[in-house]
Coordinates of C-alpha atoms in Angstrom, one line a residue:
X1 CA -41.5 -11.1 -101.7
X2 CA -39.7 -11.6 -105.0
X3 CA -37.1 -9.1 -104.0
X4 CA -36.5 -10.7 -100.6
X5 CA -36.1 -14.1 -102.3
X6 CA -33.6 -12.8 -104.8
X7 CA -31.6 -11.1 -102.0
X8 CA -31.5 -14.3 -100.0
X9 CA -30.2 -16.2 -103.0
X10 CA -27.4 -13.7 -103.7
X11 CA -26.1 -12.8 -100.3
X12 CA -25.4 -16.3 -98.8
X13 CA -21.6 -16.4 -98.5
X14 CA -18.2 -15.4 -99.7
X15 CA -17.7 -19.0 -100.8
X16 CA -19.7 -18.7 -104.1
X17 CA -17.6 -17.9 -107.2
X18 CA -18.3 -16.9 -110.7
X19 CA -16.1 -18.1 -113.6
X20 CA -15.8 -16.2 -116.9
X21 CA -13.9 -18.2 -119.5
X22 CA -12.3 -17.3 -122.8
X23 CA -9.8 -19.0 -125.0
X24 CA -7.1 -16.8 -123.5
X25 CA -7.8 -17.0 -119.8
X26 CA -10.2 -17.6 -117.0
X27 CA -11.1 -14.9 -114.5
X28 CA -12.2 -15.9 -111.1
X29 CA -14.1 -13.4 -109.0
X30 CA -15.0 -13.7 -105.4
X31 CA -18.5 -12.5 -104.6
X32 CA -18.7 -9.8 -102.0
X33 CA -20.6 -6.5 -102.3
X34 CA -21.4 -5.0 -105.7
X35 CA -18.7 -2.4 -105.5
X36 CA -15.9 -4.7 -104.3
X37 CA -16.8 -7.3 -107.0
X38 CA -16.3 -4.7 -109.7
X39 CA -13.0 -3.4 -108.2
X40 CA -11.7 -7.0 -107.8
X41 CA -12.6 -7.7 -111.4
X42 CA -10.7 -4.7 -112.7
X43 CA -7.7 -5.6 -110.6
X44 CA -7.7 -9.2 -111.9
X45 CA -8.1 -8.0 -115.5
X46 CA -5.1 -5.6 -115.0
X47 CA -2.9 -8.4 -113.5
X48 CA -3.8 -10.9 -116.2
X49 CA -3.6 -8.4 -119.1
X50 CA -7.0 -9.4 -120.5
X51 CA -8.6 -7.1 -122.9
X52 CA -12.1 -6.5 -124.2
X53 CA -11.1 -8.1 -127.5
X54 CA -10.4 -11.4 -125.6
X55 CA -14.0 -11.5 -124.5
X56 CA -15.3 -10.5 -127.9
X57 CA -13.2 -13.2 -129.6
X58 CA -14.8 -15.9 -127.6
X59 CA -17.5 -18.0 -129.1
X60 CA -21.0 -16.5 -128.7
X61 CA -23.7 -19.0 -127.6
X62 CA -27.0 -18.2 -129.3
X63 CA -30.0 -19.6 -127.6
X64 CA -32.5 -21.0 -130.0
X65 CA -36.2 -20.7 -129.2
X66 CA -37.7 -24.1 -128.4
X67 CA -40.1 -25.4 -130.9
X68 CA -43.8 -25.1 -129.8
X69 CA -45.1 -28.2 -128.0
X70 CA -47.5 -30.3 -129.9
X71 CA -50.9 -30.1 -128.3
X72 CA -53.7 -32.6 -128.4
X73 CA -56.2 -30.0 -127.2
X74 CA -58.4 -28.9 -130.0
X75 CA -59.4 -25.2 -130.1
X76 CA -63.0 -24.7 -129.0
X77 CA -65.4 -23.6 -131.8
X78 CA -67.5 -20.4 -131.5
X79 CA -70.7 -22.2 -130.6
X80 CA -69.3 -23.5 -127.3
X81 CA -70.0 -20.3 -125.4
X82 CA -71.8 -20.6 -122.0
X83 CA -73.6 -17.9 -120.1
X84 CA -71.4 -16.2 -117.4
X85 CA -72.0 -17.2 -113.8
X86 CA -72.7 -13.8 -112.3
X87 CA -76.4 -13.3 -111.8
X88 CA -78.0 -12.5 -108.5
X89 CA -79.9 -15.8 -108.5
X90 CA -76.7 -17.7 -109.1
X91 CA -75.1 -16.0 -106.1
X92 CA -78.1 -16.7 -103.9
X93 CA -78.1 -20.4 -104.8
X94 CA -74.4 -20.6 -104.4
X95 CA -74.5 -19.1 -101.0
X96 CA -77.2 -21.5 -99.9
X97 CA -75.1 -24.4 -101.0
X98 CA -72.1 -23.1 -99.1
X99 CA -74.1 -22.4 -95.9
X100 CA -75.5 -26.0 -95.8
X101 CA -72.3 -27.6 -96.8
X102 CA -73.7 -29.3 -99.8
X103 CA -71.9 -30.4 -103.0
X104 CA -73.3 -30.0 -106.5
X105 CA -72.2 -31.8 -109.6
X106 CA -72.5 -28.5 -111.4
X107 CA -69.4 -27.3 -109.5
X108 CA -67.6 -30.6 -109.0
X109 CA -67.8 -31.6 -112.6
X110 CA -67.1 -28.1 -113.9
X111 CA -70.3 -28.0 -115.9
X112 CA -70.3 -25.1 -118.5
X113 CA -74.0 -24.5 -117.9
X114 CA -73.8 -23.5 -114.3
X115 CA -74.4 -19.8 -115.0
X116 CA -77.5 -20.5 -117.1
X117 CA -79.0 -23.2 -114.9
X118 CA -78.4 -21.6 -111.5
X119 CA -79.2 -18.1 -112.8
X120 CA -82.6 -19.0 -114.2
X121 CA -84.8 -16.2 -115.6
X122 CA -88.2 -14.6 -115.2
X123 CA -89.7 -17.4 -117.3
X124 CA -87.6 -20.3 -116.1
X125 CA -86.9 -21.7 -112.7
X126 CA -83.3 -22.0 -111.6
X127 CA -82.2 -25.7 -111.5
X128 CA -79.3 -27.4 -109.8
X129 CA -78.1 -30.9 -109.5
X130 CA -77.3 -31.8 -105.9
X131 CA -74.5 -34.3 -105.4
X132 CA -75.0 -36.4 -102.3
X133 CA -72.8 -38.8 -100.4
X134 CA -69.8 -36.4 -100.4
X135 CA -67.6 -34.9 -103.1
X136 CA -65.2 -37.8 -103.4
X137 CA -65.8 -40.8 -105.7
X138 CA -64.3 -44.3 -105.4
X139 CA -64.0 -44.6 -109.2
X140 CA -61.9 -42.7 -111.6
X141 CA -63.5 -42.3 -115.0
X142 CA -61.2 -40.6 -117.5
X143 CA -63.7 -37.9 -118.5
X144 CA -64.7 -36.8 -115.0
X145 CA -63.1 -34.2 -112.7
X146 CA -64.7 -35.2 -109.5
X147 CA -62.2 -36.1 -106.8
X148 CA -61.3 -39.8 -106.3
X149 CA -60.2 -41.9 -103.3
X150 CA -60.4 -45.5 -102.2
X151 CA -61.6 -44.4 -98.8
X152 CA -63.7 -41.2 -99.0
X153 CA -65.0 -39.5 -95.8
X154 CA -68.0 -41.1 -94.1
X155 CA -71.5 -40.2 -95.1
X156 CA -73.2 -37.2 -93.3
X157 CA -76.3 -38.6 -91.5
X158 CA -77.8 -35.1 -91.5
X159 CA -77.5 -34.8 -95.3
X160 CA -81.2 -35.8 -96.0
X161 CA -82.4 -32.9 -93.9
X162 CA -79.9 -30.5 -95.3
X163 CA -80.8 -31.3 -98.9
X164 CA -84.5 -31.2 -98.2
X165 CA -84.1 -27.8 -96.4
X166 CA -82.1 -26.3 -99.3
X167 CA -84.6 -27.4 -102.0
X168 CA -87.5 -26.2 -100.0
X169 CA -85.8 -22.9 -99.5
X170 CA -85.2 -22.5 -103.2
X171 CA -88.8 -23.2 -104.0
X172 CA -88.0 -25.5 -106.9
X173 CA -90.6 -27.8 -108.5
X174 CA -88.0 -30.2 -110.0
X175 CA -84.7 -31.3 -108.5
X176 CA -82.0 -33.6 -109.7
X177 CA -80.0 -35.7 -107.2
X178 CA -76.9 -37.5 -108.2
X179 CA -74.1 -39.0 -106.2
X180 CA -70.5 -40.2 -106.3
X181 CA -69.9 -43.9 -106.4
X182 CA -69.3 -45.4 -102.9
X183 CA -67.9 -48.8 -103.6
X184 CA -66.4 -48.6 -100.1
X185 CA -69.7 -49.0 -98.4
X186 CA -71.5 -52.3 -97.8
X187 CA -74.7 -51.0 -99.6
X188 CA -72.8 -48.5 -101.7
X189 CA -74.9 -45.7 -100.3
X190 CA -78.2 -46.9 -101.8
X191 CA -80.1 -46.6 -98.4
X192 CA -78.7 -43.1 -98.0
X193 CA -79.8 -42.2 -101.5
X194 CA -83.3 -43.5 -100.6
X195 CA -83.5 -41.5 -97.4
X196 CA -82.6 -38.3 -99.2
X197 CA -85.4 -38.8 -101.7
X198 CA -88.0 -39.8 -99.1
X199 CA -87.1 -36.7 -96.9
X200 CA -87.5 -34.5 -100.0
X201 CA -90.9 -35.9 -100.7
X202 CA -92.0 -35.5 -97.0
X203 CA -91.0 -31.8 -97.0
X204 CA -92.2 -31.0 -100.5
X205 CA -94.8 -33.5 -101.6
X206 CA -95.4 -31.8 -105.0
X207 CA -91.7 -31.8 -105.8
X208 CA -90.6 -33.9 -108.8
X209 CA -87.4 -35.8 -108.1
X210 CA -84.9 -37.2 -110.6
X211 CA -82.2 -39.4 -109.4
X212 CA -79.0 -39.8 -111.5
X213 CA -77.6 -42.9 -109.9
X214 CA -74.4 -45.0 -109.9
X215 CA -74.7 -48.6 -111.2
X216 CA -74.4 -50.1 -107.7
X217 CA -72.2 -52.8 -109.3
X218 CA -75.3 -54.2 -110.9
X219 CA -76.8 -55.4 -107.5
X220 CA -80.5 -55.5 -108.0
X221 CA -81.3 -55.2 -104.3
X222 CA -79.5 -51.9 -104.1
X223 CA -81.0 -50.6 -107.3
X224 CA -84.5 -51.5 -106.1
X225 CA -83.9 -49.6 -102.9
X226 CA -83.6 -46.3 -104.9
X227 CA -86.1 -47.2 -107.6
X228 CA -88.9 -47.7 -105.0
X229 CA -88.1 -44.7 -102.9
X230 CA -90.8 -42.5 -104.4
X231 CA -88.7 -40.7 -107.1
X232 CA -90.2 -39.7 -110.4
X233 CA -87.3 -40.2 -112.9
X234 CA -84.6 -42.8 -112.6
X235 CA -81.5 -41.8 -114.6
X236 CA -78.3 -43.8 -115.2
X237 CA -75.8 -42.7 -117.8
X238 CA -74.2 -45.1 -120.3
X239 CA -72.0 -42.1 -121.2
X240 CA -70.6 -43.5 -124.5
X241 CA -70.9 -46.3 -127.0
X242 CA -69.9 -49.8 -126.1
X243 CA -66.5 -49.8 -127.9
X244 CA -65.3 -46.8 -126.0
X245 CA -66.6 -47.7 -122.6
X246 CA -63.4 -49.4 -121.3
X247 CA -61.4 -46.3 -122.2
X248 CA -63.9 -43.6 -121.1
X249 CA -65.3 -45.1 -117.9
X250 CA -63.8 -46.8 -114.8
X251 CA -63.0 -50.4 -115.2
X252 CA -65.7 -51.4 -112.7
X253 CA -68.4 -49.8 -115.0
X254 CA -69.7 -51.5 -118.0
X255 CA -71.9 -50.9 -121.0
X256 CA -74.0 -54.1 -120.6
X257 CA -74.1 -53.6 -116.8
X258 CA -75.6 -50.1 -117.3
X259 CA -78.2 -51.5 -119.8
X260 CA -79.1 -54.1 -117.2
X261 CA -79.6 -51.4 -114.5
X262 CA -82.0 -49.5 -116.7
X263 CA -83.8 -52.7 -117.7
X264 CA -84.3 -53.8 -114.1
X265 CA -85.6 -50.4 -113.0
X266 CA -88.3 -50.4 -115.8
X267 CA -89.3 -54.0 -115.0
X268 CA -89.6 -53.3 -111.3
X269 CA -91.3 -49.9 -111.6
X270 CA -92.9 -49.7 -115.1
X271 CA -94.4 -46.2 -114.3
X272 CA -91.0 -44.7 -113.7
X273 CA -89.4 -42.6 -116.4
X274 CA -86.0 -43.9 -117.2
X275 CA -83.3 -41.7 -118.6
X276 CA -79.7 -41.8 -119.9
X277 CA -77.1 -39.6 -121.5
X278 CA -74.4 -39.8 -124.2
X279 CA -71.3 -37.7 -124.7
X280 CA -70.2 -37.1 -128.2
X281 CA -66.8 -36.2 -129.6
X282 CA -64.7 -39.3 -128.6
X283 CA -64.4 -41.0 -132.0
X284 CA -67.8 -42.8 -131.8
X285 CA -69.2 -43.5 -135.2
X286 CA -72.8 -42.8 -136.4
X287 CA -73.5 -46.6 -136.6
X288 CA -72.3 -47.0 -133.0
X289 CA -74.5 -44.2 -131.8
X290 CA -77.5 -45.8 -133.6
X291 CA -76.8 -49.2 -132.1
X292 CA -76.6 -47.6 -128.6
X293 CA -80.0 -45.9 -129.2
X294 CA -81.5 -49.3 -130.3
X295 CA -80.1 -50.9 -127.2
X296 CA -81.7 -48.2 -125.0
X297 CA -85.0 -48.6 -126.7
X298 CA -84.9 -52.4 -126.2
X299 CA -84.9 -51.8 -122.5
X300 CA -87.6 -49.1 -122.8
X301 CA -85.6 -46.1 -121.8
X302 CA -87.8 -43.0 -122.2
X303 CA -85.4 -40.1 -122.3
X304 CA -82.0 -39.6 -123.8
X305 CA -79.7 -36.6 -124.0
X306 CA -76.8 -35.8 -126.2
X307 CA -74.0 -33.4 -125.3
X308 CA -70.5 -32.5 -126.4
X309 CA -67.7 -34.0 -124.3
X310 CA -65.5 -31.2 -122.9
X311 CA -62.1 -32.0 -121.4
X312 CA -62.2 -30.7 -117.8
X313 CA -58.3 -30.6 -117.3
X314 CA -55.2 -31.6 -119.2
X315 CA -55.1 -34.8 -117.2
X316 CA -58.4 -36.0 -118.6
X317 CA -59.4 -37.6 -121.8
X318 CA -58.8 -35.3 -124.8
X319 CA -61.6 -34.1 -127.1
X320 CA -61.3 -35.8 -130.5
X321 CA -64.0 -33.9 -132.3
X322 CA -66.3 -31.0 -131.8
X323 CA -69.7 -32.0 -133.1
X324 CA -71.6 -29.2 -134.8
X325 CA -75.0 -28.0 -133.6
X326 CA -76.5 -29.1 -136.8
X327 CA -75.3 -32.7 -136.2
X328 CA -76.9 -32.6 -132.7
X329 CA -80.2 -31.5 -134.2
X330 CA -80.0 -34.5 -136.6
X331 CA -79.5 -36.9 -133.6
X332 CA -82.4 -35.4 -131.8
X333 CA -84.7 -36.0 -134.8
X334 CA -83.4 -39.5 -135.3
X335 CA -83.8 -40.4 -131.6
X336 CA -87.3 -39.0 -131.5
X337 CA -88.2 -41.1 -134.6
X338 CA -87.1 -44.2 -132.7
X339 CA -89.7 -43.7 -130.0
X340 CA -87.9 -41.8 -127.2
X341 CA -90.5 -39.7 -125.3
X342 CA -88.1 -36.8 -124.9
X343 CA -84.7 -36.0 -126.4
X344 CA -82.4 -33.1 -125.5
X345 CA -79.5 -32.6 -127.9
X346 CA -76.9 -29.9 -128.2
X347 CA -73.2 -29.0 -127.6
X348 CA -73.8 -27.8 -124.1
X349 CA -76.6 -30.2 -123.1
X350 CA -75.8 -32.4 -120.1
X351 CA -77.8 -35.2 -118.4
X352 CA -79.6 -32.8 -116.0
X353 CA -79.4 -29.7 -118.2
X354 CA -82.3 -27.3 -117.2
X355 CA -84.3 -30.3 -115.9

């Protein structure tokens, strides 16, 4: 193919001309075939009495190597090494997802733990986070690689059955559901979310269901529809500290709004476990993290996870710092001392990591 392209660019016509210039003269050569060009050049040189010295005497243009581009991307440290996604169980789970036309946040958000979570082991069940309501979000957070659009495709009315079938087939005892934001819908997809959970419980009564939800624009009627659907864990991520929220999250999201969502859920369903997640490595300070933890405890959030922010593509927010594993351990101990029921903290931990 490359050869054909090159041939097409060279042969086009007799109209193209090449100009060699020196201080002494200019030699114009008509492009024909390779042999005729060379013969024509020799004839022209003989007629104009141009010598090799004339060409040698001309100024030589030396191309300088361009300076390396400055890069804002920090090199990844050695501890950020995820398990490869190549196990038999990973392939089995992936094939089921493809067959049923499901979307997973593991793939859409390019999670580094997909090989470990989907692969499972003899002692651990494989876990996956199913993303419902499509793979296209109406919001555009600067840390997230999920596709965005103001008008995503319509919801799939068969999705509750498809999801329940897939989870039942996998034989899981715990599943995490999440979704894109659907600000384009009158109820923002809350009823659809509710139906998926209820169908899961109908087909697998013993299944524990965690729902990682949008903020539903803070509308309590929509939040309640999901909170009272029969789920076991209600998760909603604040993502980062208050100061960084406008830069990290979509303008329609808000730190206080997220806190209010978590507060309302607990007040409406006190028995529900509430959960949230924080990304580190975006210039947040220790004092800001502590304040966020205090805010979360004030609304009785039970579970918090800490993970390293990883830039999904060059178009997304750059990593400002790689937090050490030791620092993550410190945050786990501090959060536990503040009264959180469970804390997961580590460079590769995500909200639904090995749930």
